[in-house]
Every structure is written in structure tokens, then in C-alpha cells.
Coordinates of C-alpha atoms in Angstrom, one line a residue:
X1 CA 95.9 -70.7 -33.4
X2 CA 93.6 -67.7 -32.6
X3 CA 95.2 -65.8 -35.4
X4 CA 94.5 -68.5 -38.0
X5 CA 90.9 -68.6 -36.8
X6 CA 90.5 -64.9 -37.4
X7 CA 91.9 -65.3 -40.9
X8 CA 89.6 -68.2 -41.6
X9 CA 86.5 -66.2 -40.5
X10 CA 87.6 -63.2 -42.7
X11 CA 87.7 -65.5 -45.7
X12 CA 84.3 -66.8 -45.0
X13 CA 82.9 -63.3 -44.6
X14 CA 84.4 -62.3 -47.9
X15 CA 82.8 -65.3 -49.6
X16 CA 79.5 -64.6 -48.0
X17 CA 79.6 -61.0 -49.1
X18 CA 80.6 -62.0 -52.7
X19 CA 77.8 -64.6 -52.7
X20 CA 75.4 -61.9 -51.6
X21 CA 76.6 -59.6 -54.3
X22 CA 76.2 -62.4 -56.9
X23 CA 72.7 -63.1 -55.8
X24 CA 71.9 -59.4 -55.9
X25 CA 73.3 -59.1 -59.4
X26 CA 71.5 -62.2 -60.6
X27 CA 68.3 -60.7 -59.1
X28 CA 68.9 -57.4 -60.9
X29 CA 69.7 -59.2 -64.1
X30 CA 66.4 -61.2 -63.8
X31 CA 64.6 -57.9 -63.1
X32 CA 66.2 -56.4 -66.2
X33 CA 65.3 -59.4 -68.3
X34 CA 61.7 -59.1 -67.2
X35 CA 61.8 -55.4 -68.0
X36 CA 63.4 -56.1 -71.4
X37 CA 60.7 -58.7 -72.1
X38 CA 58.0 -56.3 -71.0
X39 CA 59.6 -53.6 -73.2
X40 CA 59.7 -56.0 -76.2
X41 CA 56.0 -56.9 -75.6
X42 CA 55.2 -53.2 -75.5
X43 CA 57.1 -52.6 -78.7
X44 CA 55.3 -55.6 -80.3
X45 CA 52.0 -54.3 -79.2
X46 CA 52.9 -50.8 -80.4
X47 CA 53.9 -52.2 -83.8
X48 CA 50.6 -54.2 -83.9
X49 CA 48.7 -51.0 -83.1
X50 CA 50.5 -49.1 -85.8
X51 CA 49.8 -51.8 -88.3
X52 CA 46.1 -51.7 -87.3
X53 CA 46.1 -48.0 -87.6
X54 CA 47.7 -48.2 -91.1
X55 CA 45.1 -50.8 -92.1
X56 CA 42.3 -48.5 -90.7
X57 CA 43.8 -45.5 -92.6
X58 CA 44.0 -47.5 -95.8
X59 CA 40.4 -48.7 -95.3
X60 CA 39.2 -45.2 -94.6
X61 CA 41.1 -43.9 -97.7
X62 CA 39.6 -46.7 -99.9
X63 CA 36.1 -46.0 -98.5
X64 CA 36.5 -42.2 -99.1
X65 CA 37.9 -42.9 -102.6
X66 CA 35.0 -45.2 -103.3
X67 CA 32.5 -42.6 -102.0
X68 CA 34.1 -39.9 -104.1
X69 CA 34.0 -42.1 -107.2
X70 CA 30.3 -42.8 -106.6
X71 CA 29.6 -39.1 -106.1
X72 CA 31.5 -38.2 -109.3
X73 CA 29.9 -41.0 -111.3
X74 CA 27.2 -40.4 -113.9
X75 CA 25.5 -43.6 -112.8
X76 CA 23.5 -44.6 -109.8
X77 CA 23.9 -48.4 -110.5
X78 CA 26.1 -50.7 -112.5
X79 CA 25.7 -54.4 -112.9
X80 CA 27.1 -57.0 -115.4
X81 CA 27.0 -60.7 -115.9
X82 CA 29.2 -63.1 -117.8
X83 CA 27.9 -66.0 -119.9
X84 CA 29.4 -69.3 -121.2
X85 CA 32.7 -69.2 -123.0
X86 CA 32.7 -69.5 -126.8
X87 CA 35.8 -71.7 -127.5
X88 CA 35.6 -71.3 -131.2
X89 CA 35.8 -67.5 -131.1
X90 CA 37.5 -67.2 -127.7
X91 CA 34.8 -64.8 -126.6
X92 CA 32.5 -64.4 -123.6
X93 CA 28.9 -63.0 -123.8
X94 CA 28.4 -60.1 -121.4
X95 CA 25.2 -58.3 -120.3
X96 CA 25.7 -54.8 -118.8
X97 CA 22.9 -52.9 -117.0
X98 CA 23.3 -49.3 -116.2
X99 CA 21.1 -46.6 -114.5
X100 CA 22.1 -43.0 -114.9
X101 CA 21.6 -40.5 -112.1
X102 CA 19.9 -38.1 -114.4
X103 CA 18.2 -38.6 -117.8
X104 CA 15.6 -37.2 -120.2
X105 CA 13.4 -38.7 -122.8
X106 CA 16.3 -38.3 -125.4
X107 CA 19.1 -39.9 -123.3
X108 CA 21.1 -42.4 -125.2
X109 CA 24.1 -44.6 -124.2
X110 CA 26.9 -46.3 -126.1
X111 CA 30.0 -48.0 -124.9
X112 CA 33.4 -48.7 -126.5
X113 CA 35.1 -51.9 -125.6
X114 CA 37.4 -54.4 -127.3
X115 CA 37.3 -52.4 -130.6
X116 CA 33.5 -52.3 -130.6
X117 CA 30.9 -49.6 -130.1
X118 CA 28.0 -51.1 -128.2
X119 CA 24.5 -49.5 -128.2
X120 CA 22.3 -49.8 -125.1
X121 CA 18.6 -50.5 -125.1
X122 CA 16.4 -48.4 -122.8
X123 CA 13.7 -49.9 -120.5
X124 CA 12.4 -47.1 -118.3
X125 CA 15.3 -45.7 -116.4
X126 CA 17.6 -48.7 -117.0
X127 CA 19.8 -49.3 -120.0
X128 CA 20.9 -52.8 -121.1
X129 CA 23.4 -54.1 -123.6
X130 CA 24.4 -57.7 -124.5
X131 CA 27.5 -58.3 -126.5
X132 CA 30.6 -60.6 -126.7
X133 CA 34.1 -59.6 -125.6
X134 CA 37.4 -61.3 -126.3
X135 CA 38.6 -63.5 -123.5
X136 CA 42.1 -62.2 -123.9
X137 CA 41.3 -58.5 -123.7
X138 CA 44.4 -56.6 -122.4
X139 CA 44.7 -55.8 -118.7
X140 CA 43.1 -52.4 -117.6
X141 CA 41.4 -52.0 -121.0
X142 CA 38.2 -50.8 -119.4
X143 CA 35.0 -50.0 -121.3
X144 CA 34.4 -46.3 -122.1
X145 CA 30.8 -45.2 -121.6
X146 CA 29.2 -42.3 -123.6
X147 CA 26.0 -40.7 -122.5
X148 CA 24.4 -38.4 -125.1
X149 CA 21.7 -36.0 -123.9
X150 CA 20.5 -32.7 -125.3
X151 CA 23.2 -32.6 -127.8
X152 CA 26.0 -33.0 -125.3
X153 CA 28.2 -36.1 -124.6
X154 CA 29.5 -37.1 -121.2
X155 CA 32.0 -40.0 -120.8
X156 CA 33.0 -42.3 -117.9
X157 CA 35.5 -45.1 -117.6
X158 CA 33.6 -48.2 -116.3
X159 CA 36.4 -49.6 -114.0
X160 CA 33.8 -51.7 -112.1
X161 CA 33.0 -53.6 -115.3
X162 CA 36.0 -55.9 -115.3
X163 CA 36.3 -57.5 -118.7
X164 CA 40.1 -57.7 -119.0
X165 CA 42.0 -61.0 -119.0
X166 CA 38.8 -63.0 -118.7
X167 CA 40.7 -66.2 -119.6
X168 CA 41.9 -66.3 -116.0
X169 CA 38.3 -66.9 -115.0
X170 CA 37.7 -69.7 -117.5
X171 CA 41.0 -71.5 -118.0
X172 CA 43.4 -73.1 -115.6
X173 CA 46.5 -71.0 -114.8
X174 CA 49.7 -73.0 -115.4
X175 CA 52.6 -72.7 -113.0
X176 CA 55.8 -74.7 -112.7
X177 CA 59.5 -74.6 -112.6
X178 CA 62.5 -76.9 -112.4
X179 CA 64.8 -76.6 -109.4
X180 CA 68.0 -77.7 -111.1
X181 CA 71.4 -79.1 -110.3
X182 CA 73.2 -78.7 -113.6
X183 CA 76.8 -79.3 -114.6
X184 CA 78.6 -78.4 -117.8
X185 CA 81.8 -80.2 -118.6
X186 CA 83.5 -82.0 -121.4
X187 CA 80.9 -80.8 -123.9
X188 CA 78.0 -82.2 -121.9
X189 CA 75.2 -80.4 -120.0
X190 CA 74.0 -82.7 -117.2
X191 CA 70.6 -81.7 -115.6
X192 CA 69.5 -83.4 -112.4
X193 CA 66.5 -81.4 -111.1
X194 CA 63.0 -81.5 -109.8
X195 CA 59.9 -80.3 -111.5
X196 CA 57.3 -78.5 -109.3
X197 CA 54.0 -78.2 -111.1
X198 CA 50.7 -76.7 -110.3
X199 CA 47.6 -75.9 -112.5
X200 CA 45.5 -73.4 -110.5
X201 CA 41.8 -74.0 -111.0
X202 CA 39.6 -71.5 -112.8
X203 CA 37.6 -69.0 -110.8
X204 CA 34.3 -70.0 -112.4
X205 CA 32.3 -73.1 -111.5
X206 CA 33.3 -74.8 -114.8
X207 CA 35.0 -78.1 -114.7
X208 CA 38.0 -77.1 -116.9
X209 CA 41.0 -79.2 -116.1
X210 CA 44.5 -80.1 -117.4
X211 CA 44.3 -83.3 -119.5
X212 CA 47.9 -83.7 -120.7
X213 CA 51.3 -82.4 -119.5
X214 CA 54.7 -82.7 -121.3
X215 CA 58.2 -81.5 -120.7
X216 CA 59.7 -80.1 -123.9
X217 CA 63.4 -79.4 -124.1
X218 CA 64.5 -76.8 -126.7
X219 CA 68.1 -76.2 -127.7
X220 CA 68.9 -73.0 -129.6
X221 CA 65.2 -72.7 -130.4
X222 CA 64.9 -76.2 -131.8
X223 CA 63.0 -78.9 -130.0
X224 CA 65.3 -81.9 -129.0
X225 CA 63.2 -83.8 -126.5
X226 CA 59.6 -84.3 -125.3
X227 CA 58.6 -86.3 -122.3
X228 CA 55.0 -87.0 -121.2
X229 CA 54.6 -86.6 -117.4
X230 CA 50.7 -86.6 -117.3
X231 CA 50.5 -89.7 -115.1
X232 CA 52.9 -88.3 -112.6
X233 CA 51.1 -85.0 -112.5
X234 CA 47.7 -86.7 -112.2
X235 CA 48.9 -88.8 -109.3
X236 CA 49.5 -85.6 -107.4
X237 CA 53.3 -86.0 -107.4
X238 CA 54.6 -82.7 -106.1
X239 CA 58.2 -83.2 -107.1
X240 CA 58.9 -84.9 -110.4
X241 CA 62.5 -85.9 -111.2
X242 CA 64.0 -84.3 -114.3
X243 CA 67.3 -85.9 -115.4
X244 CA 68.9 -85.5 -118.8
X245 CA 72.3 -85.2 -120.5
X246 CA 72.8 -83.1 -123.7
X247 CA 75.7 -82.2 -126.0
X248 CA 76.5 -78.6 -125.3
X249 CA 79.1 -75.9 -126.0
X250 CA 79.6 -72.3 -124.9
X251 CA 76.9 -70.1 -126.4
X252 CA 74.2 -72.7 -126.5
X253 CA 70.8 -72.0 -125.0
X254 CA 68.7 -74.6 -123.4
X255 CA 65.1 -74.2 -122.2
X256 CA 62.7 -76.7 -120.7
X257 CA 59.0 -75.9 -121.2
X258 CA 55.9 -77.2 -119.5
X259 CA 53.4 -77.8 -122.2
X260 CA 49.9 -78.7 -121.1
X261 CA 46.5 -79.2 -122.8
X262 CA 43.2 -78.4 -121.0
X263 CA 39.8 -80.1 -121.5
X264 CA 38.6 -77.2 -123.7
X265 CA 41.5 -77.8 -126.2
X266 CA 43.7 -74.9 -125.3
X267 CA 47.5 -75.4 -125.0
X268 CA 49.4 -73.7 -122.2
X269 CA 53.1 -73.2 -122.3
X270 CA 55.4 -72.1 -119.5
X271 CA 59.2 -71.9 -119.4
X272 CA 60.5 -73.8 -116.4
X273 CA 64.2 -74.0 -116.8
X274 CA 66.8 -71.9 -118.8
X275 CA 70.6 -72.4 -119.3
X276 CA 73.0 -70.2 -121.3
X277 CA 76.7 -70.3 -120.6
X278 CA 78.5 -67.7 -122.8
X279 CA 82.1 -68.5 -121.8
X280 CA 84.0 -69.8 -118.8
X281 CA 83.3 -66.7 -116.8
X282 CA 79.8 -65.7 -117.9
X283 CA 76.7 -67.8 -117.5
X284 CA 73.0 -67.3 -117.2
X285 CA 70.9 -69.8 -115.3
X286 CA 67.5 -68.6 -114.4
X287 CA 64.1 -70.1 -113.6
X288 CA 61.5 -68.1 -115.5
X289 CA 58.0 -68.9 -114.0
X290 CA 54.5 -67.5 -113.6
X291 CA 53.7 -64.5 -115.6
X292 CA 55.3 -65.8 -118.9
X293 CA 52.5 -68.3 -119.7
X294 CA 51.5 -68.6 -123.3
X295 CA 48.2 -69.9 -124.5
X296 CA 47.4 -71.4 -127.9
X297 CA 44.2 -72.4 -129.6
X298 CA 43.6 -75.9 -131.2
X299 CA 45.3 -74.8 -134.4
X300 CA 48.5 -73.6 -132.7
X301 CA 47.7 -69.9 -132.9
X302 CA 49.2 -67.9 -130.1
X303 CA 46.4 -66.1 -128.2
X304 CA 48.2 -64.5 -125.3
X305 CA 51.7 -64.2 -123.9
X306 CA 55.1 -64.4 -125.7
X307 CA 56.2 -62.4 -128.7
X308 CA 55.2 -64.8 -131.5

């Protein structure tokens, strides 16, 4: 009996020791978890500090770059304003005012932009020019200034006079795409998708808006269907169903375009869905959006975008 009691007490002691070890291990694990969490916070703070340092370095670099440009510039001040859009000629009136750092009684200024050579009028130390520039001037096509003084000519690229792609300031920017579920079988292409559409507003205070929106389906470069979705777009429907079935075969190309008219009479065209299955093992199904917008005038002339 006494022997059994000793054995029983030994078992209890082992259990107590193991329980103690378990509690100790759990405590250490908890401490390690706290240390890991603290280390993660430290790493996160360090990453945040590095990000701030990088931002500060970028800011310093930009400031230094700006200072160097101002120091190297021939001008002490540059100012320009844009006028009201001329929809017949697709141009914008611009007034540029410049003050050179040094000048004489004979100083003259001219500027080349959009294929024109513009002459400035002088009023004291300030030179002013008013002219019209094309709304669809190519990106980064900055004006080139010529300062003629004492028989010598100095030039400067006026990067601060931003006259390129002015249409983005005056016209809505069309954006949209069809998220498709399509199936090709038995000579039929079945499209069951959703149109997501957005016409970003102009950056000016003008009230230019989209007045009509259509979905145009083109097969092998020939229009085969046109659907007016203006009411659905105007009712702020974010997801418009697109369902259609077309005869198709290998090698056919299908494209669905969003074609929209704005209140100034310009037509905007954006590809929103594309399908091209060459054979059973080769297919192309992409969603071209965004930077491929085409804009046409009232007579259907392509003004920007595309290769037409």
C-alpha cells in the first residue's frame, strides 16, 4: 500500500513538473511573440522612415533641379494664360508674358511653337505675345524661345509653358472596357459581359459633357451592330450588361467600341473589347482601354489617336 502511494506521488510530481515546463514554455513563446511584434513594428517604422527619407531626398532633388533651372534660365519671370476653345479651328488662344534677366534697348524675342514663329511685343521690361495654338499639339512639344540681342541669339525651351495635349483640359476623357465572358463554339461567338464606363470631366471650369454613348461592334473592320446606351450611362449605371451572339470562324476579329459625342460636337472612340481566335490553340482576347482614345470633329475627321 505504501509502495503504491509512493508511485502515485511520483506521477503527480512528474505531471506538476511538466505542467510547470509547459507554462514556462508558453510564457517564453508569449515573450517571443511580443518581441516579434515589437520587431515587426520596428521594421515597419524603419520602412516608413526610409520612405520619408526617400520622399525628402526626391523633394530636395526636385527643389535643387528647379533652382538650377531658374539660375540657368534667361528669364526672371514666365506667365501664360489660356482663353476659350475655338471649336471650328480646334485651337486655343494663348497669352505669354516673359521678362528676361538682362536686356538692352535692342532686345527682341520670338518663339516657335506649333509650326508658327511668334513675335513678342515689348512694354518696358516685359514681352507679351498672343496667338492661337492647336488643341491637339503633340506631348512634350514645348515652345522654343529666341532672344536676339546685339547680333547674337540665345535660345531656351519653355517647359513651364505647357501647351501640349490641351484637349485634355477642354474635352472629357473617355474611359471604358467590357469585362467579358465569351465562348466560341459551333460557329458562334457568344459574349456575355459587363461594360464599365466613365467620362472623366475636363480640368477647366467649362460645362462640357457627354451627350450620347453607343456601343459599336465591328467584325473584320466592318460595323455589324450599334446599340445606344446613353440612358443607362446617364442614370449612373456603373455596370451595363453586354450580351450578343455573332456568327464567327477562326481568323475573325471582333471589336466593341464605345463611341460618345460631347456637348461641343466632338466624337470620342475607345476600344473596349477585342476577340481574335486564329485556330484551336491560338487566341487573342484583350481589353484595350485608356490611352487608345480617338477624337473626331463634326465632319468625322480624325484629330488625335489611332492611325487613320
